[in-house]
mmCIF file of C-alpha atoms in Angstrom:
data_model
loop_
_atom_site.group_PDB
_atom_site.id
_atom_site.type_symbol
_atom_site.label_atom_id
_atom_site.label_comp_id
_atom_site.label_asym_id
_atom_site.label_seq_id
_atom_site.Cartn_x
_atom_site.Cartn_y
_atom_site.Cartn_z
ATOM 1 C CA MET A 1 66.475 6.829 57.548
ATOM 2 C CA ALA A 2 65.853 3.505 58.957
ATOM 3 C CA ASP A 3 68.233 2.126 61.549
ATOM 4 C CA ILE A 4 70.453 -0.856 60.230
ATOM 5 C CA GLU A 5 70.155 -2.734 63.488
ATOM 6 C CA GLN A 6 66.259 -2.376 63.349
ATOM 7 C CA VAL A 7 66.132 -3.520 59.699
ATOM 8 C CA LYS A 8 68.076 -6.602 60.590
ATOM 9 C CA LYS A 9 65.737 -7.240 63.550
ATOM 10 C CA LEU A 10 62.714 -6.682 61.524
ATOM 11 C CA ARG A 11 63.880 -8.852 58.664
ATOM 12 C CA GLU A 12 64.719 -11.762 61.211
ATOM 13 C CA GLU A 13 61.394 -11.492 62.779
ATOM 14 C CA THR A 14 59.225 -11.218 59.490
ATOM 15 C CA GLY A 15 61.092 -12.689 56.800
ATOM 16 C CA VAL A 16 60.127 -9.856 54.658
ATOM 17 C CA SER A 17 62.956 -8.625 52.078
ATOM 18 C CA VAL A 18 65.370 -5.587 53.162
ATOM 19 C CA SER A 19 63.948 -3.167 51.013
ATOM 20 C CA GLU A 20 60.543 -3.947 52.313
ATOM 21 C CA CYS A 21 61.659 -3.782 55.852
ATOM 22 C CA LYS A 22 63.359 -0.272 55.385
ATOM 23 C CA MET A 23 60.169 1.145 53.922
ATOM 24 C CA ALA A 24 58.023 -0.206 56.860
ATOM 25 C CA LEU A 25 60.425 1.199 59.162
ATOM 26 C CA ASP A 26 60.488 4.850 57.283
ATOM 27 C CA GLU A 27 56.611 4.608 57.507
ATOM 28 C CA ALA A 28 56.487 3.821 60.890
ATOM 29 C CA ARG A 29 59.295 6.330 62.066
ATOM 30 C CA GLY A 30 61.406 3.814 63.380
ATOM 31 C CA GLU A 31 58.898 2.190 65.808
ATOM 32 C CA LEU A 32 59.670 -1.492 65.403
ATOM 33 C CA GLU A 33 56.069 -2.698 66.596
ATOM 34 C CA LYS A 34 54.087 -0.367 64.293
ATOM 35 C CA ALA A 35 56.723 -1.477 61.404
ATOM 36 C CA LYS A 36 55.432 -5.204 62.011
ATOM 37 C CA GLU A 37 51.835 -3.923 61.767
ATOM 38 C CA ILE A 38 52.812 -2.256 58.502
ATOM 39 C CA LEU A 39 54.167 -5.403 57.319
ATOM 40 C CA ARG A 40 51.593 -7.501 58.654
ATOM 41 C CA LYS A 41 48.785 -5.568 56.756
ATOM 42 C CA LYS A 42 50.779 -5.468 53.628
ATOM 43 C CA GLY A 43 51.451 -9.301 53.816
ATOM 44 C CA VAL A 44 47.878 -9.794 54.148
ATOM 45 C CA GLU A 45 47.028 -7.620 51.315
ATOM 46 C CA LEU A 46 49.749 -9.172 49.122
ATOM 47 C CA ALA A 47 48.635 -12.856 50.122
ATOM 48 C CA GLY A 48 45.213 -11.526 48.982
ATOM 49 C CA LYS A 49 46.528 -11.081 45.397
ATOM 50 C CA ARG A 50 48.606 -14.150 45.492
ATOM 51 C CA SER A 51 45.693 -16.348 46.295
ATOM 52 C CA GLY A 52 43.968 -16.490 43.198
ATOM 53 C CA ARG A 53 47.059 -17.893 41.606
ATOM 54 C CA ALA A 54 47.616 -21.609 40.430
ATOM 55 C CA ALA A 55 49.511 -23.645 43.083
ATOM 56 C CA ALA A 56 50.190 -26.768 41.257
ATOM 57 C CA GLN A 57 53.709 -27.445 43.197
ATOM 58 C CA GLY A 58 54.302 -28.359 46.824
ATOM 59 C CA MET A 59 55.032 -31.456 49.170
ATOM 60 C CA VAL A 60 53.551 -33.943 51.082
ATOM 61 C CA GLU A 61 54.670 -33.906 54.676
ATOM 62 C CA SER A 62 53.795 -36.283 57.559
ATOM 63 C CA TYR A 63 54.163 -36.189 61.448
ATOM 64 C CA ILE A 64 53.896 -39.311 63.484
ATOM 65 C CA HIS A 65 53.842 -38.683 67.351
ATOM 66 C CA PRO A 66 56.574 -40.549 69.202
ATOM 67 C CA ASN A 67 53.983 -43.089 70.782
ATOM 68 C CA LYS A 68 52.675 -43.871 67.181
ATOM 69 C CA ARG A 69 49.094 -43.494 68.106
ATOM 70 C CA VAL A 70 48.704 -40.211 66.452
ATOM 71 C CA GLY A 71 49.691 -39.406 62.650
ATOM 72 C CA VAL A 72 49.186 -36.547 60.468
ATOM 73 C CA LEU A 73 49.459 -36.167 56.569
ATOM 74 C CA LEU A 74 49.565 -32.625 54.740
ATOM 75 C CA GLU A 75 49.555 -31.486 51.360
ATOM 76 C CA LEU A 76 50.704 -28.101 51.118
ATOM 77 C CA ARG A 77 50.758 -26.549 47.847
ATOM 78 C CA CYS A 78 52.790 -23.606 46.565
ATOM 79 C CA GLU A 79 53.671 -22.086 42.893
ATOM 80 C CA SER A 80 57.262 -23.396 42.064
ATOM 81 C CA ASP A 81 59.446 -26.432 42.550
ATOM 82 C CA PHE A 82 62.033 -23.969 43.876
ATOM 83 C CA VAL A 83 59.930 -22.947 46.729
ATOM 84 C CA ALA A 84 58.535 -26.167 47.563
ATOM 85 C CA ARG A 85 62.287 -27.323 47.985
ATOM 86 C CA SER A 86 63.231 -24.601 50.209
ATOM 87 C CA ALA A 87 63.503 -25.125 53.961
ATOM 88 C CA GLU A 88 61.286 -22.029 54.585
ATOM 89 C CA PHE A 89 58.354 -23.872 53.098
ATOM 90 C CA GLN A 90 59.158 -27.313 54.524
ATOM 91 C CA LYS A 91 59.332 -25.902 58.018
ATOM 92 C CA LEU A 92 55.747 -24.316 57.291
ATOM 93 C CA ALA A 93 54.709 -27.738 56.478
ATOM 94 C CA HIS A 94 55.905 -29.198 59.722
ATOM 95 C CA ASP A 95 54.759 -26.614 61.855
ATOM 96 C CA ILE A 96 51.164 -27.123 60.380
ATOM 97 C CA CYS A 97 51.339 -30.840 60.817
ATOM 98 C CA LEU A 98 52.374 -30.159 64.395
ATOM 99 C CA GLN A 99 49.188 -27.742 64.715
ATOM 100 C CA ILE A 100 46.851 -30.630 63.121
ATOM 101 C CA ALA A 101 48.333 -33.342 65.422
ATOM 102 C CA ALA A 102 47.811 -31.031 68.537
ATOM 103 C CA MET A 103 44.711 -29.186 67.749
ATOM 104 C CA LYS A 104 42.813 -31.933 66.147
ATOM 105 C CA PRO A 105 40.877 -29.862 63.069
ATOM 106 C CA ILE A 106 38.359 -31.435 60.964
ATOM 107 C CA PHE A 107 38.134 -29.158 58.398
ATOM 108 C CA ILE A 108 40.564 -26.833 56.555
ATOM 109 C CA GLY A 109 38.393 -23.708 56.334
ATOM 110 C CA GLU A 110 35.121 -22.822 58.018
ATOM 111 C CA ASP A 111 33.527 -22.550 54.427
ATOM 112 C CA MET A 112 34.402 -26.286 54.158
ATOM 113 C CA ILE A 113 32.055 -27.351 57.074
ATOM 114 C CA PRO A 114 29.019 -29.171 55.608
ATOM 115 C CA ASP A 115 25.562 -27.955 56.571
ATOM 116 C CA GLU A 116 24.458 -30.982 58.192
ATOM 117 C CA PHE A 117 27.551 -30.934 60.362
ATOM 118 C CA ILE A 118 26.402 -27.371 61.600
ATOM 119 C CA ASP A 119 22.686 -28.310 61.803
ATOM 120 C CA GLY A 120 23.788 -31.442 63.869
ATOM 121 C CA GLU A 121 25.683 -29.066 66.441
ATOM 122 C CA ARG A 122 22.951 -26.913 66.448
ATOM 123 C CA LYS A 123 20.618 -29.438 67.343
ATOM 124 C CA ILE A 124 22.737 -30.707 70.154
ATOM 125 C CA TYR A 125 22.859 -27.108 71.745
ATOM 126 C CA ARG A 126 19.021 -26.702 71.576
ATOM 127 C CA GLU A 127 18.671 -29.735 73.309
ATOM 128 C CA GLN A 128 20.972 -28.599 75.983
ATOM 129 C CA PHE A 129 19.008 -25.439 76.465
ATOM 130 C CA ALA A 130 15.553 -27.133 76.150
ATOM 131 C CA GLY A 131 13.689 -26.441 79.239
ATOM 132 C CA SER A 132 16.207 -24.148 80.497
ATOM 133 C CA GLY A 133 13.418 -21.356 80.862
ATOM 134 C CA LYS A 134 15.204 -18.626 79.270
ATOM 135 C CA PRO A 135 13.739 -16.703 76.281
ATOM 136 C CA GLU A 136 13.848 -17.970 72.641
ATOM 137 C CA LYS A 137 15.819 -15.108 71.406
ATOM 138 C CA ILE A 138 18.539 -15.038 73.944
ATOM 139 C CA VAL A 139 18.792 -18.867 73.746
ATOM 140 C CA GLU A 140 19.392 -18.515 69.759
ATOM 141 C CA GLN A 141 22.120 -15.737 70.612
ATOM 142 C CA ILE A 142 23.891 -18.143 72.802
ATOM 143 C CA ILE A 143 23.609 -20.941 70.193
ATOM 144 C CA GLU A 144 24.761 -18.970 67.472
ATOM 145 C CA GLY A 145 27.803 -17.839 69.769
ATOM 146 C CA LYS A 146 28.604 -21.477 70.459
ATOM 147 C CA LEU A 147 28.276 -22.422 66.814
ATOM 148 C CA SER A 148 30.678 -19.812 65.704
ATOM 149 C CA LYS A 149 33.347 -20.768 68.449
ATOM 150 C CA TYR A 150 32.722 -24.187 67.229
ATOM 151 C CA LYS A 151 33.354 -23.335 63.797
ATOM 152 C CA GLN A 152 36.548 -21.720 64.634
ATOM 153 C CA GLU A 153 37.609 -24.627 66.630
ATOM 154 C CA VAL A 154 37.365 -27.301 64.034
ATOM 155 C CA SER A 155 38.684 -25.518 61.200
ATOM 156 C CA LEU A 156 42.361 -25.349 60.804
ATOM 157 C CA LEU A 157 42.910 -21.972 59.196
ATOM 158 C CA SER A 158 40.683 -20.340 62.280
ATOM 159 C CA GLN A 159 42.487 -22.000 64.744
ATOM 160 C CA PRO A 160 44.927 -20.210 66.924
ATOM 161 C CA TRP A 161 48.665 -21.109 65.824
ATOM 162 C CA ILE A 162 50.106 -23.349 69.055
ATOM 163 C CA LYS A 163 53.161 -21.746 68.770
ATOM 164 C CA ASP A 164 52.080 -18.119 68.849
ATOM 165 C CA PRO A 165 48.375 -17.993 69.718
ATOM 166 C CA GLN A 166 48.255 -14.310 68.601
ATOM 167 C CA LYS A 167 48.161 -15.706 65.120
ATOM 168 C CA THR A 168 45.717 -17.907 63.522
ATOM 169 C CA ILE A 169 46.899 -20.368 60.905
ATOM 170 C CA LYS A 170 45.537 -18.209 58.010
ATOM 171 C CA LEU A 171 47.635 -15.263 59.375
ATOM 172 C CA LEU A 172 50.617 -17.537 59.551
ATOM 173 C CA LEU A 173 49.919 -18.625 55.795
ATOM 174 C CA ASP A 174 49.437 -15.040 54.704
ATOM 175 C CA GLU A 175 52.543 -14.244 56.490
ATOM 176 C CA ALA A 176 54.563 -17.057 54.632
ATOM 177 C CA MET A 177 53.034 -15.999 51.264
ATOM 178 C CA ALA A 178 54.221 -12.250 51.981
ATOM 179 C CA ALA A 179 57.834 -13.609 52.927
ATOM 180 C CA ILE A 180 58.090 -16.252 50.148
ATOM 181 C CA GLY A 181 56.269 -14.417 47.629
ATOM 182 C CA GLU A 182 53.994 -17.157 46.247
ATOM 183 C CA ASN A 183 50.617 -18.447 46.836
ATOM 184 C CA ILE A 184 50.499 -21.068 49.562
ATOM 185 C CA ILE A 185 47.322 -23.445 49.999
ATOM 186 C CA VAL A 186 46.728 -26.268 52.581
ATOM 187 C CA LYS A 187 45.206 -28.760 50.094
ATOM 188 C CA ALA A 188 44.264 -31.614 52.134
ATOM 189 C CA PHE A 189 45.100 -33.109 55.561
ATOM 190 C CA ALA A 190 44.290 -36.445 57.555
ATOM 191 C CA ARG A 191 44.844 -37.072 61.010
ATOM 192 C CA TYR A 192 44.336 -40.499 62.606
ATOM 193 C CA GLU A 193 44.309 -41.378 66.246
ATOM 194 C CA ILE A 194 44.264 -44.664 67.822
ATOM 195 C CA MET P 1 57.428 -87.531 62.097
ATOM 196 C CA ALA P 2 58.349 -84.307 60.535
ATOM 197 C CA ASP P 3 61.988 -83.716 59.786
ATOM 198 C CA ILE P 4 63.500 -80.858 62.100
ATOM 199 C CA GLU P 5 65.134 -79.134 58.991
ATOM 200 C CA GLN P 6 61.927 -79.003 57.427
ATOM 201 C CA VAL P 7 60.244 -77.728 60.533
ATOM 202 C CA LYS P 8 62.504 -74.871 60.638
ATOM 203 C CA LYS P 9 62.329 -74.036 57.039
ATOM 204 C CA LEU P 10 58.502 -73.886 57.347
ATOM 205 C CA ARG P 11 58.498 -71.807 60.428
ATOM 206 C CA GLU P 12 60.847 -69.430 59.093
ATOM 207 C CA GLU P 13 58.760 -68.939 55.678
ATOM 208 C CA THR P 14 55.469 -68.919 57.556
ATOM 209 C CA GLY P 15 55.910 -67.377 61.121
ATOM 210 C CA VAL P 16 53.676 -69.931 62.378
ATOM 211 C CA SER P 17 54.318 -71.808 65.834
ATOM 212 C CA VAL P 18 56.685 -75.068 65.818
ATOM 213 C CA SER P 19 53.860 -77.162 66.834
ATOM 214 C CA GLU P 20 51.490 -75.884 63.992
ATOM 215 C CA CYS P 21 54.420 -76.578 61.477
ATOM 216 C CA LYS P 22 54.872 -80.094 62.810
ATOM 217 C CA MET P 23 51.304 -80.963 62.392
ATOM 218 C CA ALA P 24 51.260 -79.357 59.006
ATOM 219 C CA LEU P 25 54.321 -81.415 57.766
ATOM 220 C CA ASP P 26 52.733 -84.382 59.426
ATOM 221 C CA GLU P 27 49.509 -83.820 57.628
ATOM 222 C CA ALA P 28 51.435 -83.193 54.435
ATOM 223 C CA ARG P 29 53.648 -86.530 54.682
ATOM 224 C CA GLY P 30 56.706 -84.333 54.698
ATOM 225 C CA GLU P 31 55.899 -82.298 51.589
ATOM 226 C CA LEU P 32 56.883 -78.866 52.187
ATOM 227 C CA GLU P 33 54.722 -77.193 49.671
ATOM 228 C CA LYS P 34 51.779 -79.159 50.478
ATOM 229 C CA ALA P 35 52.254 -78.111 54.305
ATOM 230 C CA LYS P 36 52.535 -74.508 53.295
ATOM 231 C CA GLU P 37 49.330 -74.851 51.520
ATOM 232 C CA ILE P 38 47.541 -76.694 54.565
ATOM 233 C CA LEU P 39 49.095 -73.716 56.824
ATOM 234 C CA ARG P 40 47.691 -71.008 54.437
ATOM 235 C CA LYS P 41 44.323 -72.599 54.641
ATOM 236 C CA LYS P 42 44.334 -72.850 58.226
ATOM 237 C CA GLY P 43 45.704 -69.223 58.607
ATOM 238 C CA VAL P 44 42.838 -67.943 56.541
ATOM 239 C CA GLU P 45 40.366 -69.847 58.686
ATOM 240 C CA LEU P 46 42.047 -68.714 61.892
ATOM 241 C CA ALA P 47 42.235 -65.174 60.512
ATOM 242 C CA GLY P 48 38.131 -65.612 59.612
ATOM 243 C CA LYS P 49 37.679 -66.383 63.470
ATOM 244 C CA ARG P 50 39.794 -63.746 64.644
ATOM 245 C CA SER P 51 38.366 -61.043 62.281
ATOM 246 C CA GLY P 52 35.416 -60.661 64.651
ATOM 247 C CA ARG P 53 37.338 -59.728 67.451
ATOM 248 C CA ALA P 54 37.655 -55.798 68.441
ATOM 249 C CA ALA P 55 40.994 -54.333 67.399
ATOM 250 C CA ALA P 56 41.175 -51.252 69.671
ATOM 251 C CA GLN P 57 45.147 -50.941 69.529
ATOM 252 C CA GLY P 58 47.217 -50.464 66.724
ATOM 253 C CA MET P 59 49.694 -47.900 65.093
ATOM 254 C CA VAL P 60 49.568 -44.837 62.656
ATOM 255 C CA GLU P 61 52.155 -45.264 60.176
ATOM 256 C CA SER P 62 53.320 -42.759 57.344
ATOM 257 C CA TYR P 63 55.563 -43.037 54.428
ATOM 258 C CA ILE P 64 56.970 -40.117 52.247
ATOM 259 C CA HIS P 65 58.485 -40.610 48.732
ATOM 260 C CA PRO P 66 61.955 -39.321 48.915
ATOM 261 C CA ASN P 67 60.918 -36.673 46.305
ATOM 262 C CA LYS P 68 58.097 -35.539 48.885
ATOM 263 C CA ARG P 69 55.549 -35.417 46.318
ATOM 264 C CA VAL P 70 53.775 -38.418 47.208
ATOM 265 C CA GLY P 71 52.827 -39.500 50.898
ATOM 266 C CA VAL P 72 50.642 -41.965 52.614
ATOM 267 C CA LEU P 73 49.234 -42.222 56.108
ATOM 268 C CA LEU P 74 47.710 -45.499 57.442
ATOM 269 C CA GLU P 75 45.912 -46.490 60.543
ATOM 270 C CA LEU P 76 46.700 -50.330 61.254
ATOM 271 C CA ARG P 77 44.667 -51.972 64.210
ATOM 272 C CA CYS P 78 45.334 -54.900 66.319
ATOM 273 C CA GLU P 79 44.167 -56.363 69.590
ATOM 274 C CA SER P 80 46.926 -55.493 72.031
ATOM 275 C CA ASP P 81 49.429 -52.920 72.799
ATOM 276 C CA PHE P 82 51.861 -55.556 72.688
ATOM 277 C CA VAL P 83 51.434 -56.635 69.177
ATOM 278 C CA ALA P 84 51.389 -52.895 68.120
ATOM 279 C CA ARG P 85 54.739 -52.258 69.412
ATOM 280 C CA SER P 86 56.306 -55.407 67.777
ATOM 281 C CA ALA P 87 58.601 -55.263 64.934
ATOM 282 C CA GLU P 88 56.415 -57.719 62.809
ATOM 283 C CA PHE P 89 53.369 -55.717 63.186
ATOM 284 C CA GLN P 90 55.382 -52.465 62.365
ATOM 285 C CA LYS P 91 57.011 -53.993 59.385
ATOM 286 C CA LEU P 92 53.269 -54.992 58.019
ATOM 287 C CA ALA P 93 52.318 -51.472 58.465
ATOM 288 C CA HIS P 94 55.197 -50.171 56.577
ATOM 289 C CA ASP P 95 54.751 -52.688 53.504
ATOM 290 C CA ILE P 96 51.119 -51.537 53.355
ATOM 291 C CA CYS P 97 52.129 -47.962 53.292
ATOM 292 C CA LEU P 98 54.632 -48.902 50.411
ATOM 293 C CA GLN P 99 51.716 -50.531 48.572
ATOM 294 C CA ILE P 100 49.389 -47.808 48.920
ATOM 295 C CA ALA P 101 52.130 -45.360 47.651
ATOM 296 C CA ALA P 102 52.766 -47.583 44.547
ATOM 297 C CA MET P 103 49.486 -48.968 43.420
ATOM 298 C CA LYS P 104 46.945 -45.853 44.591
ATOM 299 C CA PRO P 105 43.954 -47.619 45.923
ATOM 300 C CA ILE P 106 41.075 -45.624 46.614
ATOM 301 C CA PHE P 107 39.165 -47.789 49.001
ATOM 302 C CA ILE P 108 39.957 -50.530 51.619
ATOM 303 C CA GLY P 109 37.644 -53.259 50.412
ATOM 304 C CA GLU P 110 35.550 -53.639 47.418
ATOM 305 C CA ASP P 111 32.607 -53.556 49.825
ATOM 306 C CA MET P 112 33.477 -50.004 50.441
ATOM 307 C CA ILE P 113 33.107 -48.720 47.064
ATOM 308 C CA PRO P 114 29.966 -46.414 46.921
ATOM 309 C CA ASP P 115 27.467 -47.443 44.155
ATOM 310 C CA GLU P 116 27.936 -43.894 42.573
ATOM 311 C CA PHE P 117 31.530 -44.871 41.870
ATOM 312 C CA ILE P 118 30.595 -48.089 39.988
ATOM 313 C CA ASP P 119 27.532 -46.409 38.356
ATOM 314 C CA GLY P 120 29.980 -43.661 37.038
ATOM 315 C CA GLU P 121 32.494 -46.168 35.790
ATOM 316 C CA ARG P 122 29.736 -48.349 34.074
ATOM 317 C CA LYS P 123 28.607 -45.558 32.149
ATOM 318 C CA ILE P 124 32.044 -44.646 30.750
ATOM 319 C CA TYR P 125 32.507 -48.390 29.834
ATOM 320 C CA ARG P 126 29.117 -48.441 27.908
ATOM 321 C CA GLU P 127 30.146 -45.022 26.020
ATOM 322 C CA GLN P 128 33.128 -46.855 24.932
ATOM 323 C CA PHE P 129 31.107 -49.734 23.497
ATOM 324 C CA ALA P 130 28.036 -47.344 22.402
ATOM 325 C CA GLY P 131 27.933 -48.191 18.266
ATOM 326 C CA SER P 132 30.628 -50.901 18.488
ATOM 327 C CA GLY P 133 27.864 -53.055 16.849
ATOM 328 C CA LYS P 134 28.436 -55.838 19.364
ATOM 329 C CA PRO P 135 25.510 -57.757 20.679
ATOM 330 C CA GLU P 136 23.934 -55.969 24.052
ATOM 331 C CA LYS P 137 24.565 -59.379 26.010
ATOM 332 C CA ILE P 138 28.148 -59.443 25.141
ATOM 333 C CA VAL P 139 28.776 -55.948 25.657
ATOM 334 C CA GLU P 140 27.223 -56.017 29.043
ATOM 335 C CA GLN P 141 29.565 -59.240 29.820
ATOM 336 C CA ILE P 142 32.557 -57.211 28.802
ATOM 337 C CA ILE P 143 31.533 -54.306 31.032
ATOM 338 C CA GLU P 144 31.178 -56.492 33.997
ATOM 339 C CA GLY P 145 34.234 -58.078 33.582
ATOM 340 C CA LYS P 146 36.023 -54.696 33.319
ATOM 341 C CA LEU P 147 34.226 -53.301 36.282
ATOM 342 C CA SER P 148 35.293 -56.375 38.286
ATOM 343 C CA LYS P 149 38.834 -55.787 37.483
ATOM 344 C CA TYR P 150 38.269 -52.045 38.279
ATOM 345 C CA LYS P 151 36.928 -52.874 41.716
ATOM 346 C CA GLN P 152 39.972 -55.263 42.504
ATOM 347 C CA GLU P 153 42.645 -52.467 41.232
ATOM 348 C CA VAL P 154 40.881 -49.404 43.453
ATOM 349 C CA SER P 155 40.753 -51.823 46.525
ATOM 350 C CA LEU P 156 43.910 -52.167 48.828
ATOM 351 C CA LEU P 157 42.740 -55.606 50.085
ATOM 352 C CA SER P 158 41.837 -57.123 46.449
ATOM 353 C CA GLN P 159 45.062 -55.750 45.119
ATOM 354 C CA PRO P 160 48.062 -58.110 44.508
ATOM 355 C CA TRP P 161 51.107 -57.237 46.753
ATOM 356 C CA ILE P 162 53.751 -55.402 45.027
ATOM 357 C CA LYS P 163 56.520 -57.488 47.050
ATOM 358 C CA ASP P 164 54.984 -60.949 46.038
ATOM 359 C CA PRO P 165 52.198 -60.721 43.330
ATOM 360 C CA GLN P 166 50.952 -64.286 44.178
ATOM 361 C CA LYS P 167 49.232 -62.791 47.196
ATOM 362 C CA THR P 168 46.707 -60.182 47.677
ATOM 363 C CA ILE P 169 47.090 -57.667 50.503
ATOM 364 C CA LYS P 170 43.880 -59.790 52.028
ATOM 365 C CA LEU P 171 45.968 -62.490 52.231
ATOM 366 C CA LEU P 172 49.116 -60.820 53.481
ATOM 367 C CA LEU P 173 46.747 -59.636 56.593
ATOM 368 C CA ASP P 174 45.331 -63.234 57.086
ATOM 369 C CA GLU P 175 48.932 -64.723 57.159
ATOM 370 C CA ALA P 176 49.967 -62.035 59.568
ATOM 371 C CA MET P 177 46.831 -62.466 61.823
ATOM 372 C CA ALA P 178 47.493 -66.334 61.686
ATOM 373 C CA ALA P 179 51.198 -65.690 62.503
ATOM 374 C CA ILE P 180 50.825 -62.819 65.115
ATOM 375 C CA GLY P 181 47.620 -64.505 66.669
ATOM 376 C CA GLU P 182 45.357 -61.346 66.521
ATOM 377 C CA ASN P 183 42.898 -59.711 64.600
ATOM 378 C CA ILE P 184 44.448 -56.951 62.312
ATOM 379 C CA ILE P 185 42.338 -54.554 60.631
ATOM 380 C CA VAL P 186 43.436 -51.808 57.954
ATOM 381 C CA LYS P 187 41.084 -49.127 59.603
ATOM 382 C CA ALA P 188 42.140 -46.002 57.391
ATOM 383 C CA PHE P 189 44.460 -44.604 54.778
ATOM 384 C CA ALA P 190 44.946 -41.304 53.031
ATOM 385 C CA ARG P 191 47.331 -40.986 49.967
ATOM 386 C CA TYR P 192 48.248 -37.434 48.641
ATOM 387 C CA GLU P 193 50.199 -36.901 45.451
ATOM 388 C CA ILE P 194 51.410 -33.346 44.242
#
């Protein structure tokens, strides 16, 4: 049986229900880290199931840097008005605003980057390697690697979370979906800087 | 000579300097309304001269409606950091945010509406009048009138200011430029609604 102190600790760290924490700890034979891993995988799976559901509620949150020269606006969606008003959801919205302010994403997901954008970036990289003397195939590999890194950097969901770089924002959202039990979507954001 | 009480009143109402108020009242032979008209014209002219100047400073302001279902982000530019930090400029930014929240503009100026947008709207109007039996020429006139009204409604600068519908937002900005003495530009805005 799972130790009650461990269940409490796991619940505090993950936000998942007590019964799910118990089951995960049983499955992990009392190993906290393993239980977290189990919950994370489960969370991701649950989130996967939830992500098809309509998210017609939510909130609009903003963050203005104290110098008033950087500002962010975020539309975060969920399924119910009840969740939209919860402290948990509002904290998540605030955290995502801080991420956008600090890490300057341009798109929500990598699948939302227009082709022209990628092509333009590829062209810049090609020019950098023009006359480098390296074989064409190697250059193309390096360029694709750079492009892949670039796509991660400009996409909010692919970025490492500034408060815990082990997690991407996608994983942060998946965990929130698992803990809250609703589909959560970053619908839109804007970031202005003077 | 201009009456000192009238100068004070004019200055309070317009925010223009004492010497300019005196000159306007002299020109208007002491008639307050006429003096205001003179200053307004002058303000617009001054703003016209200023509007070519670089506006590299400014602030990012947001407004979130108490229900958290409507939010606005605004980038308002001016020429100096000093003006950007002034209460007058910050009040202007706040007023424009409230305007955007309430009146849902889509574009900054009418010149920024893409042709496809106008064409799409024109098509909808044409369909409304299809088979109305009205002569083609009359229908086209009505449609152009509706389009002109539509362009005004979706453009922030053309909208009547909610706090004083006698003024457009363009005029509000022109008057602020005259009073503050710097070029002021609405650089960008976003408005999200759940």
